Structure formats: C-alpha cells, structure tokens
Coordinates of C-alpha atoms in Angstrom, one line a residue:
M1 CA -86.5 57.9 -47.2
N2 CA -87.5 54.8 -49.0
H3 CA -89.7 55.5 -52.2
R4 CA -92.3 53.4 -50.7
L5 CA -92.7 55.6 -47.7
Y6 CA -93.3 58.5 -50.2
I7 CA -96.0 56.3 -51.9
L8 CA -97.6 55.4 -48.6
G9 CA -97.6 59.1 -47.5
I10 CA -99.3 60.2 -50.8
V11 CA -101.8 57.3 -50.3
L12 CA -102.7 58.4 -46.8
Y13 CA -103.0 62.2 -47.8
I14 CA -105.2 61.3 -50.8
L15 CA -107.4 59.2 -48.5
L16 CA -107.6 61.9 -45.9
L17 CA -108.4 64.7 -48.5
G18 CA -111.0 62.5 -50.2
S19 CA -112.7 61.7 -47.0
I20 CA -113.0 65.5 -46.1
I21 CA -114.2 66.3 -49.6
F22 CA -116.7 63.4 -49.4
Y23 CA -117.9 64.6 -45.9
S24 CA -118.1 68.3 -46.6
P25 CA -121.5 68.3 -48.5
I26 CA -123.1 66.5 -45.5
F27 CA -121.6 68.9 -43.1
F28 CA -122.6 71.9 -45.4
H29 CA -126.2 70.9 -45.4
A30 CA -126.6 69.5 -41.9
G31 CA -124.2 71.5 -39.9
N32 CA -123.6 70.2 -36.4
N33 CA -126.4 67.5 -36.9
A34 CA -123.9 65.6 -38.9
F35 CA -121.8 64.8 -35.8
G36 CA -124.9 62.9 -34.5
L37 CA -124.6 60.3 -37.3
H38 CA -124.0 56.8 -35.8
A39 CA -121.4 56.1 -38.4
F40 CA -119.6 59.3 -37.8
V41 CA -117.7 58.0 -34.7
P42 CA -116.0 55.2 -36.3
F43 CA -115.5 57.4 -39.4
Y44 CA -113.8 60.0 -37.2
L45 CA -111.7 57.5 -35.6
N46 CA -110.6 56.1 -39.0
L47 CA -110.0 59.7 -40.2
N48 CA -107.6 60.4 -37.3
I49 CA -105.7 57.2 -37.6
L50 CA -105.0 58.1 -41.2
A51 CA -103.9 61.6 -39.9
V52 CA -101.5 60.1 -37.3
C53 CA -100.0 57.8 -39.9
G54 CA -99.6 60.6 -42.4
S55 CA -98.0 62.8 -39.6
L56 CA -95.4 60.0 -38.8
V57 CA -94.5 59.8 -42.5
L58 CA -94.0 63.6 -42.7
L59 CA -92.1 63.7 -39.4
R60 CA -89.8 61.1 -40.7
Y61 CA -89.2 62.9 -43.9
L62 CA -88.4 66.1 -42.1
F63 CA -86.0 64.3 -39.8
E64 CA -84.1 62.5 -42.5
K65 CA -83.8 65.7 -44.6
G66 CA -82.3 67.4 -41.6
Y67 CA -85.0 69.9 -41.1
R68 CA -84.7 69.9 -37.3
Q69 CA -86.7 73.0 -36.6
A70 CA -89.6 71.9 -38.8
F71 CA -89.3 68.4 -37.2
Y72 CA -89.5 69.4 -33.6
T73 CA -92.2 72.0 -34.0
G74 CA -94.2 69.4 -36.2
L75 CA -93.7 66.8 -33.5
V76 CA -95.2 69.1 -30.8
A77 CA -98.1 70.1 -33.0
S78 CA -98.8 66.5 -33.9
I79 CA -98.9 65.5 -30.3
A80 CA -101.2 68.5 -29.5
G81 CA -103.5 67.6 -32.5
L82 CA -103.6 63.9 -31.2
V83 CA -104.6 65.1 -27.7
H84 CA -107.5 67.1 -29.2
A85 CA -108.6 64.3 -31.4
I86 CA -108.7 62.0 -28.4
A87 CA -110.8 64.5 -26.4
V88 CA -113.3 65.0 -29.3
F89 CA -113.5 61.2 -29.9
F90 CA -114.4 60.4 -26.3
G91 CA -116.9 63.3 -26.3
L92 CA -118.5 61.8 -29.4
F93 CA -118.5 58.3 -28.0
T94 CA -119.8 59.1 -24.6
G95 CA -122.1 62.0 -25.6
T96 CA -120.5 64.4 -23.0
I97 CA -118.1 67.0 -24.3
S98 CA -115.6 67.8 -21.5
S99 CA -113.7 71.0 -20.8
W100 CA -110.6 69.3 -22.3
V101 CA -112.1 69.8 -25.8
P102 CA -111.8 73.6 -26.0
I103 CA -108.5 73.6 -24.0
S104 CA -107.0 71.0 -26.5
F105 CA -108.3 72.9 -29.4
V106 CA -106.7 76.1 -28.3
L107 CA -103.4 74.1 -27.6
A108 CA -103.6 72.6 -31.0
L109 CA -104.0 76.1 -32.6
A110 CA -101.1 77.6 -30.7
T111 CA -98.7 74.8 -31.6
N112 CA -99.5 75.2 -35.3
I113 CA -98.2 78.8 -35.5
P114 CA -94.5 77.7 -34.9
V115 CA -95.0 74.9 -37.5
G116 CA -96.1 77.4 -40.2
L117 CA -93.2 79.8 -39.4
S118 CA -90.7 77.0 -39.5
F119 CA -91.9 75.7 -42.9
I120 CA -91.6 79.2 -44.2
Y121 CA -88.4 80.5 -42.8
S122 CA -86.2 77.5 -41.7
A123 CA -84.2 75.2 -44.1
A124 CA -87.5 73.4 -44.8
G125 CA -88.7 76.5 -46.7
K126 CA -86.2 75.7 -49.5
R127 CA -88.6 73.0 -50.7
P128 CA -91.3 75.2 -52.4
W129 CA -94.3 73.1 -51.7
I130 CA -93.3 72.9 -47.9
K131 CA -93.1 76.6 -48.0
V132 CA -96.6 76.9 -49.5
A133 CA -97.8 74.4 -46.8
G134 CA -96.3 76.8 -44.2
I135 CA -98.1 79.8 -45.5
F136 CA -101.3 77.9 -45.6
I137 CA -101.0 76.6 -42.1
L138 CA -100.2 80.0 -40.7
T139 CA -103.1 81.7 -42.5
I140 CA -105.7 79.2 -41.5
T141 CA -104.5 79.0 -37.9
L142 CA -104.7 82.8 -37.6
V143 CA -108.2 82.9 -39.2
M144 CA -109.4 80.2 -36.8
A145 CA -107.8 81.9 -33.7
G146 CA -109.5 85.1 -34.7
T147 CA -112.9 83.6 -35.3
T148 CA -112.7 81.4 -32.2
M149 CA -112.0 84.5 -30.1
G150 CA -114.7 86.4 -31.7
T151 CA -117.3 83.5 -31.1
F152 CA -116.4 83.5 -27.5
L153 CA -116.9 87.3 -27.1
T154 CA -120.1 87.3 -29.1
K155 CA -121.6 84.0 -27.7
G156 CA -125.3 83.7 -28.2
S157 CA -125.6 86.5 -30.7
A158 CA -126.1 86.2 -34.5
M159 CA -122.6 87.3 -35.1
G160 CA -121.5 84.5 -32.8
S161 CA -123.2 82.0 -34.9
V162 CA -121.7 83.3 -38.1
L163 CA -118.2 83.3 -36.6
Q164 CA -118.7 79.8 -35.3
K165 CA -119.7 78.6 -38.8
V166 CA -116.5 80.3 -40.2
T167 CA -114.4 78.5 -37.7
Q168 CA -115.9 75.2 -38.5
W169 CA -115.4 75.7 -42.3
A170 CA -111.8 77.0 -41.7
G171 CA -111.3 73.6 -39.8
L172 CA -112.3 71.6 -43.0
L173 CA -110.3 73.9 -45.2
A174 CA -107.3 73.2 -43.1
Y175 CA -107.1 69.8 -44.8
L176 CA -106.2 71.4 -48.1
V177 CA -102.6 71.6 -46.6
L178 CA -102.4 68.0 -47.8
I179 CA -102.2 69.1 -51.4
P180 CA -98.8 70.7 -51.1
Y181 CA -97.7 67.7 -49.1
I182 CA -98.7 65.4 -51.9
L183 CA -97.0 67.5 -54.5
N184 CA -93.8 67.7 -52.5
F185 CA -93.7 63.8 -52.0
S186 CA -94.5 63.5 -55.7
L187 CA -91.4 65.6 -56.6
E188 CA -89.2 63.7 -54.1
L189 CA -90.4 60.4 -55.6
R190 CA -89.7 61.5 -59.2
A191 CA -86.2 62.8 -58.3
R192 CA -85.2 59.7 -56.3
T193 CA -83.2 56.9 -57.8
L194 CA -84.9 53.6 -56.7
Q195 CA -82.6 51.5 -54.6
K196 CA -82.7 47.7 -54.1
V197 CA -83.8 46.8 -50.6
K198 CA -81.3 44.3 -49.3
S199 CA -82.2 44.2 -45.5
T200 CA -84.8 41.5 -44.5
L201 CA -86.0 43.8 -41.8
Q202 CA -86.5 46.7 -44.3
R203 CA -88.4 44.3 -46.6
I204 CA -90.7 43.2 -43.7
L205 CA -91.3 46.9 -42.8
I206 CA -92.1 47.9 -46.4
S207 CA -94.5 44.8 -46.8
L208 CA -96.2 45.9 -43.5
M209 CA -96.5 49.5 -44.9
G210 CA -98.1 48.0 -48.0
V211 CA -100.7 46.1 -45.9
A212 CA -101.4 49.2 -43.9
G213 CA -102.1 51.2 -47.1
I214 CA -104.5 48.6 -48.4
A215 CA -106.2 48.5 -45.0
A216 CA -106.4 52.2 -44.9
V217 CA -108.0 52.3 -48.3
T218 CA -110.5 49.5 -47.4
S219 CA -111.5 50.9 -44.0
T220 CA -112.1 54.4 -45.5
L221 CA -114.3 53.1 -48.3
I222 CA -116.4 50.9 -45.9
L223 CA -116.8 53.6 -43.2
G224 CA -117.4 56.3 -45.9
S225 CA -120.2 54.4 -47.4
E226 CA -121.9 54.0 -44.0
V227 CA -121.7 57.8 -43.4
Y228 CA -123.0 58.4 -46.9
K229 CA -126.0 56.3 -46.3
E230 CA -126.9 58.1 -43.0
G231 CA -125.8 61.5 -44.4
Y232 CA -128.0 61.2 -47.5
W233 CA -131.0 60.9 -45.2
L234 CA -129.9 63.8 -43.2
I235 CA -129.4 66.0 -46.3
Q236 CA -132.8 65.2 -47.5
W237 CA -134.3 66.1 -44.1
V238 CA -132.5 69.4 -44.1
K239 CA -133.7 70.2 -47.6
N240 CA -137.4 69.3 -46.9
R241 CA -137.3 71.0 -43.4
P242 CA -138.7 74.5 -44.3
E243 CA -141.7 72.9 -45.9
N244 CA -142.1 70.5 -43.0
I245 CA -141.8 73.3 -40.4
R246 CA -144.6 75.3 -42.3
R247 CA -146.9 72.3 -42.6
L248 CA -146.5 71.1 -38.9
A249 CA -146.8 74.6 -37.4
E250 CA -149.9 75.7 -39.5
P251 CA -152.6 74.1 -37.2
F252 CA -151.2 76.0 -34.2
D253 CA -151.9 79.7 -33.2
A254 CA -148.7 81.8 -33.1
H255 CA -148.3 84.0 -29.9
I256 CA -145.7 86.0 -28.1
Y257 CA -145.8 86.6 -24.3
Y258 CA -144.1 89.6 -22.8
D259 CA -143.2 89.7 -19.0
S260 CA -142.9 92.7 -16.8
K261 CA -139.2 92.9 -17.7
G262 CA -139.8 93.1 -21.4
D263 CA -138.5 89.7 -22.0
S264 CA -140.5 87.7 -24.6
L265 CA -141.4 84.1 -25.2
N266 CA -142.5 82.7 -28.6
Y267 CA -145.0 80.0 -28.4
R268 CA -147.5 78.0 -30.5
L269 CA -150.9 77.0 -29.0
L270 CA -153.3 74.4 -30.2
K271 CA -156.7 74.4 -28.4
P272 CA -159.0 71.4 -28.0
L273 CA -161.3 70.5 -30.9
D274 CA -164.7 72.0 -30.3
Y275 CA -163.4 73.9 -27.2
D276 CA -166.0 74.5 -24.7
S277 CA -165.2 77.0 -22.0
T278 CA -167.6 75.2 -19.5
K279 CA -165.4 72.2 -19.5
K280 CA -161.9 71.7 -18.0
Y281 CA -159.1 70.5 -20.2
P282 CA -155.5 69.4 -19.5
I283 CA -152.6 71.1 -20.9
V284 CA -149.5 69.5 -22.3
V285 CA -146.2 71.4 -22.3
S286 CA -144.2 70.2 -25.2
L287 CA -140.6 71.1 -25.0
H288 CA -138.6 70.8 -28.2
G289 CA -135.1 69.5 -28.8
G290 CA -132.0 71.3 -30.2
S291 CA -133.5 71.4 -33.8
G292 CA -136.3 73.7 -32.6
W293 CA -134.1 76.5 -31.4
G294 CA -134.8 79.7 -33.3
T295 CA -136.8 83.0 -33.4
D296 CA -139.3 82.0 -36.1
N297 CA -142.0 80.8 -33.7
A298 CA -142.6 77.8 -35.9
S299 CA -139.7 75.4 -35.9
Q300 CA -140.3 74.3 -32.3
V301 CA -143.3 72.2 -33.5
E302 CA -141.2 70.4 -36.0
G303 CA -138.4 69.9 -33.4
S304 CA -140.9 68.4 -30.8
W305 CA -141.9 64.8 -31.1
S306 CA -144.7 65.2 -28.6
A307 CA -146.2 68.2 -30.3
Q308 CA -146.3 66.2 -33.6
L309 CA -147.9 63.2 -31.9
L310 CA -150.5 65.1 -29.9
S311 CA -151.5 67.4 -32.8
K312 CA -152.7 64.5 -34.9
N313 CA -156.5 64.6 -35.3
E314 CA -157.1 61.2 -33.9
N315 CA -155.2 62.1 -30.6
R316 CA -157.0 65.5 -30.4
K317 CA -160.4 63.7 -30.6
K318 CA -159.5 60.9 -28.2
Y319 CA -157.6 63.2 -25.7
P320 CA -159.0 66.7 -25.7
H321 CA -156.3 69.0 -24.4
F322 CA -154.4 72.3 -24.8
L323 CA -151.0 71.8 -26.5
F324 CA -148.6 74.5 -25.5
V325 CA -145.2 74.6 -27.6
P326 CA -142.9 77.3 -26.5
Q327 CA -139.6 78.1 -28.3
C328 CA -136.1 78.6 -27.0
A329 CA -134.1 81.3 -28.6
P330 CA -130.5 80.1 -29.6
G331 CA -128.1 80.0 -26.8
T332 CA -130.8 79.4 -24.2
S333 CA -132.4 76.2 -22.5
W334 CA -135.3 75.1 -20.6
G335 CA -132.9 74.5 -17.6
G336 CA -130.7 71.7 -16.2
Q337 CA -127.8 72.7 -18.5
S338 CA -125.4 75.1 -16.8
Y339 CA -123.8 76.3 -20.0
W340 CA -127.0 77.8 -21.3
P341 CA -129.3 80.2 -19.4
A342 CA -132.7 78.8 -18.5
I343 CA -136.0 80.4 -19.6
D344 CA -138.1 78.3 -17.3
S345 CA -139.5 81.3 -15.3
I346 CA -141.2 83.0 -18.3
V347 CA -142.5 79.6 -19.5
F348 CA -144.3 79.2 -16.1
E349 CA -145.6 82.8 -16.3
T350 CA -147.0 82.1 -19.8
I351 CA -148.7 78.9 -18.5
A352 CA -150.3 80.9 -15.7
M353 CA -151.5 83.5 -18.2
L354 CA -153.1 80.9 -20.2
E355 CA -154.8 79.3 -17.3
E356 CA -156.4 82.7 -16.7
E357 CA -157.6 83.0 -20.2
F358 CA -158.8 79.5 -20.9
S359 CA -160.5 76.8 -19.0
I360 CA -157.5 74.6 -18.1
D361 CA -157.5 71.9 -15.4
K362 CA -154.6 72.7 -13.1
T363 CA -154.5 69.3 -11.7
R364 CA -153.7 67.9 -15.2
R365 CA -150.6 69.7 -16.3
Y366 CA -148.2 67.4 -18.3
V367 CA -144.6 68.0 -19.5
M368 CA -143.1 66.1 -22.4
G369 CA -139.8 66.7 -24.3
G370 CA -136.8 65.0 -26.0
S371 CA -133.1 65.8 -25.9
L372 CA -132.9 69.4 -24.9
G373 CA -136.6 69.1 -24.0
G374 CA -135.9 65.9 -22.1
Y375 CA -133.5 67.8 -19.8
G376 CA -136.2 70.4 -19.6
A377 CA -138.9 67.9 -18.6
W378 CA -136.7 66.6 -15.8
Y379 CA -135.8 70.3 -14.7
F380 CA -139.4 71.4 -14.7
I381 CA -140.7 68.7 -12.4
S382 CA -137.6 68.9 -10.3
T383 CA -137.9 72.6 -9.6
R384 CA -141.7 72.8 -9.7
P385 CA -142.8 69.5 -8.3
D386 CA -146.1 71.1 -7.3
M387 CA -147.1 72.0 -10.8
F388 CA -147.1 68.9 -12.9
A389 CA -149.2 65.7 -12.8
A390 CA -146.8 63.7 -15.1
A391 CA -143.6 63.9 -17.1
V392 CA -142.3 62.1 -20.2
P393 CA -138.6 63.0 -20.6
V394 CA -136.8 61.4 -23.6
C395 CA -133.0 61.2 -24.0
G396 CA -132.5 63.7 -21.3
G397 CA -131.0 64.0 -17.7
G398 CA -131.5 65.7 -14.5
D399 CA -130.1 66.2 -11.0
P400 CA -130.3 62.9 -9.0
A401 CA -129.9 65.0 -5.8
L402 CA -133.4 66.4 -6.4
A403 CA -135.0 63.0 -6.9
S404 CA -136.6 62.9 -3.4
G405 CA -138.7 65.8 -4.3
I406 CA -140.2 64.1 -7.4
A407 CA -140.6 60.6 -6.1
N408 CA -144.4 61.0 -6.0
I409 CA -144.7 62.5 -9.6
P410 CA -145.6 60.0 -12.2
V411 CA -142.7 59.6 -14.7
W412 CA -142.3 57.6 -17.8
A413 CA -138.8 58.1 -19.2
F414 CA -137.3 56.9 -22.5
H415 CA -133.7 56.5 -23.7
G416 CA -131.7 54.7 -26.5
A417 CA -129.0 52.5 -25.1
E418 CA -126.8 53.5 -28.1
D419 CA -127.4 57.3 -27.7
R420 CA -124.1 59.1 -28.6
S421 CA -125.5 62.7 -27.9
V422 CA -126.9 62.2 -24.4
P423 CA -125.4 59.3 -22.4
V424 CA -128.1 56.6 -21.5
T425 CA -126.7 56.9 -17.9
E426 CA -128.4 60.3 -17.6
S427 CA -131.8 58.7 -17.6
R428 CA -130.7 55.5 -15.6
N429 CA -129.3 57.6 -12.8
M430 CA -132.5 59.7 -12.5
I431 CA -134.6 56.5 -12.4
E432 CA -132.5 54.8 -9.9
A433 CA -132.4 57.9 -7.7
I434 CA -136.2 58.2 -7.8
K435 CA -136.6 54.5 -6.9
A436 CA -134.1 54.9 -4.1
A437 CA -136.4 57.8 -2.9
G438 CA -139.4 55.5 -2.8
G439 CA -140.8 56.4 -6.2
K440 CA -142.1 54.1 -8.9
P441 CA -141.1 55.6 -12.3
K442 CA -141.6 53.8 -15.5
Y443 CA -138.6 53.5 -17.8
T444 CA -138.3 52.3 -21.3
E445 CA -134.8 51.7 -22.9
F446 CA -134.4 50.7 -26.5
P447 CA -131.3 48.4 -26.8
D448 CA -130.5 49.4 -30.3
G449 CA -131.9 53.0 -30.2
G450 CA -129.8 56.0 -30.6
H451 CA -130.6 59.6 -29.9
I452 CA -133.4 59.8 -32.4
I453 CA -136.1 57.4 -30.9
H454 CA -139.1 59.7 -31.4
S455 CA -140.9 57.1 -33.7
E456 CA -140.3 54.2 -31.1
V457 CA -141.6 56.4 -28.3
S458 CA -144.6 57.6 -30.2
N459 CA -145.5 54.0 -31.1
T460 CA -145.2 52.8 -27.5
S461 CA -148.5 51.2 -26.6
G462 CA -150.5 52.8 -23.8
L463 CA -148.3 55.9 -23.5
L464 CA -150.9 58.6 -24.2
D465 CA -153.5 56.6 -22.0
W466 CA -151.1 56.6 -19.2
V467 CA -150.3 60.3 -19.5
F468 CA -153.9 61.6 -19.6
E469 CA -154.9 59.3 -16.7
Q470 CA -152.5 61.1 -14.3
K471 CA -154.0 63.8 -12.1
R472 CA -152.7 65.7 -9.1
D473 CA -154.4 65.3 -5.8

C-alpha cells in the first residue's frame, strides 16, 4: 500500500479520535441532551464520513496484506456499521427514531465479534497492534452486548438507567481502537521504502487523497467549533441546574397523591395570591418535558416552560389561578407515546381531588406543555375533550384520527420549523386535521426555531390573555 495511504489513514484516525475526545465532556455533562444540539447532526455526519473513509483505508490494507479472513469480516462489519449510522442519522435529522435503529445496532454488534476474533487468531494477528485491536474490539463488543441486554430486561428501573449509561460510554470508548490502528500504520510507514510514483493515475489519486485529507481536517474543525459553542452553553446549564431546580420549585407546595391501587403521583401546587375560598379560580395543568422526569418532586417545575411563566408574580397578580405541576417518573409519559406507559388517569384523579379541596372553576381548566408535555397536552384534550377549556401544546404531536372530537376546543399550538427532536409535521398534521373537522385552532410556527422555543412562546403577545379568556359552556 502506498505510503500516502498510510498517512491518510493516520490523519483520519487522529481526526476521529480527536473529535470523540472533544465531544466526550459535553456528553459526560449533558447526557442524551447533547444529541439535541443543532450542530450535532452535521457533526455526526462528518464523523461518520471520516469513519467510512478510515474503514476503506483499513480494508485496503488488510486486502493487500493478504489477510483475507480479517478483510471479509471487516467488510461485513463496516457495512453493518454504515447501515446503523444511516439509521441514526435519519433519526436525528427527522426527530423520529425508527425500529431500524435498535435492529441495526444489534447487527453492528454481532458483526464486530468475528472481526475481533479474526484480528486475534487469523494471520492478521501476527501484527501486534492488529491483535491488540482485536482484543479491544471483542472486549468492548461483549460489554456492550451484555449491558444492552441488561438494559432491555430492566427497562424503566434504576438499574436499567445505569446499564444504559454504561452502554453509551462503552460506545464512546470503542473509538480507542483507533490508537492501535494508528500505531500499526506508523510502524508500516516507518518500515516501508518510499517508492517513486510513476503512474499518472496514481499521482492523481494520491493528490485527491491529499485534498480529501485537507477537507477532512477543515470540516472537522469547523463543525467541531459549532458543537463546542452550543455544548458550552449546555454544560453550563447542567452545572447550574440543581440550584435552578431548587429556586424555581421553592414557591410551590410539594404534595404526593395516592390512588386506591397504591400508585402515587408527585406534584407541585401553587395557589392564587391572596386565595379567597369564596371565589372561583381557573386551574392550569402544566406538563413538563423530558428534562422534568424524576422522583424528586422538584425538577418538573424547571422542566416546564408554562410553570415558570405562570409562577411569575406579575402573571399571578394579573391572572389569579391554581398552577398544578405533576411529575412523570422516568420511563412513563402523559400519554400519546406508545413506548412509555401513560399516567394520565392518576393525573385526572388528582385534579378531581384538588377540585374537592379548593375553590376551582371546573369550566376553566387549561392544559399547557412542551415536548413530552406537548404530546401530553394533545393527548389530554383528545381523550378527555369534556374536561379542558383550552390547550397550548408546544413541540408535540397527537393522533389526527381523534381531531373531530376536539374541533370545538380552543387550541393554540406552537412549533419550531427546525425542530430535530419532534418533527414539525406532528403539529402541522394535528392542526390540519382539526381544521378539516371544522375547528379553528391557532398555530404559530417559528421558521428558525428548533426544539427549545420556550422563550419565543412565553414572549408571544396575547398568549396568556387568550388562555384565561377561554371558558367551557
């Protein structure tokens, strides 16, 4: 193999390894939130282009060295890895993770096992760093297979969350296999006698490889800087989050509701300023997004844009109301998402209990939520259209088949056109279905908005006036 191919392979592997090392602190602090960064999608695409090019160089090396068993197992594993990368990329791009992602992940894991074995026991194993790579591949693959199976069997439990975290970190550590590849190519390069390239075609190909190497370095640096800028903000948010959670939840009273089955619901309640039991007050059901998941009975306030907006003193004075903020335990949902069990029934029971205890106007119940809570807002009015006077779903989705039942419910939906977590078509489809059923919903779409649009929604002129004007007949 030409010495410049060795150099190209080393450059690609260093770029890949550097990108992962660079991204790891963001992932460590922010967890899965890091995948929601706008810059992550092009960064991920660039990462996989580097990986494909690096795989092609390695496969050519194995082929020219005559390591046929390692070549063919590596080829199959590379194809499986590419299929998985494409499935993940489209999931990130569209905001919808299909069933192909876990299937392709398992396939990629399975094909890595024969690669590790061939690197250890076939002729390729005579190269010491290739053998080290094989041992590393086999070890990481078996660890990821075990933790993936464990995560599936303990889904929704604390142990399942731990195993999922181990799987994610093992996936990052898997890139350390690039180190023995770099060392192996460096030894090959050192031992090789440089030959003069005589063929014009060879010269052209080598020049193109040089251009490709320069392009790879440039694109990685540019995209990496974009991820860093967004990631830095995300890391600061994670670091400051405990104090923000405490501060935002402090004005609310913490409660737990137990139903007849012994199931419980954590919730926070904020009563109207100068509450007068002789008056009737509206109640706002504020549904948190994914960041509010937990069992601490506090983080749901920080995870709910509507709870933060409505708990401001100026809004409490202008719109006297009860603010009810329930909390989903990890692995559950408000409803409308089949892969998580819904807790809507116990939420409705808790509301009924509050209406018995306090002076609440049953004709002025409102539901507001974003992301996970956006799905919940659509689900609540779709399954209980008799209950709510208005809904404000943000970056969520529902079942258009149920639109005819909510055509008479005032809805003001919001979505960001560039949302990569929940496709904007989720809101568009619901709005169109309601209009087709004779309803007149309000819909605001932010052309440059992504998934986090709570500031834009909160600053929308007339939103709260519109909400508190609504009343059921």
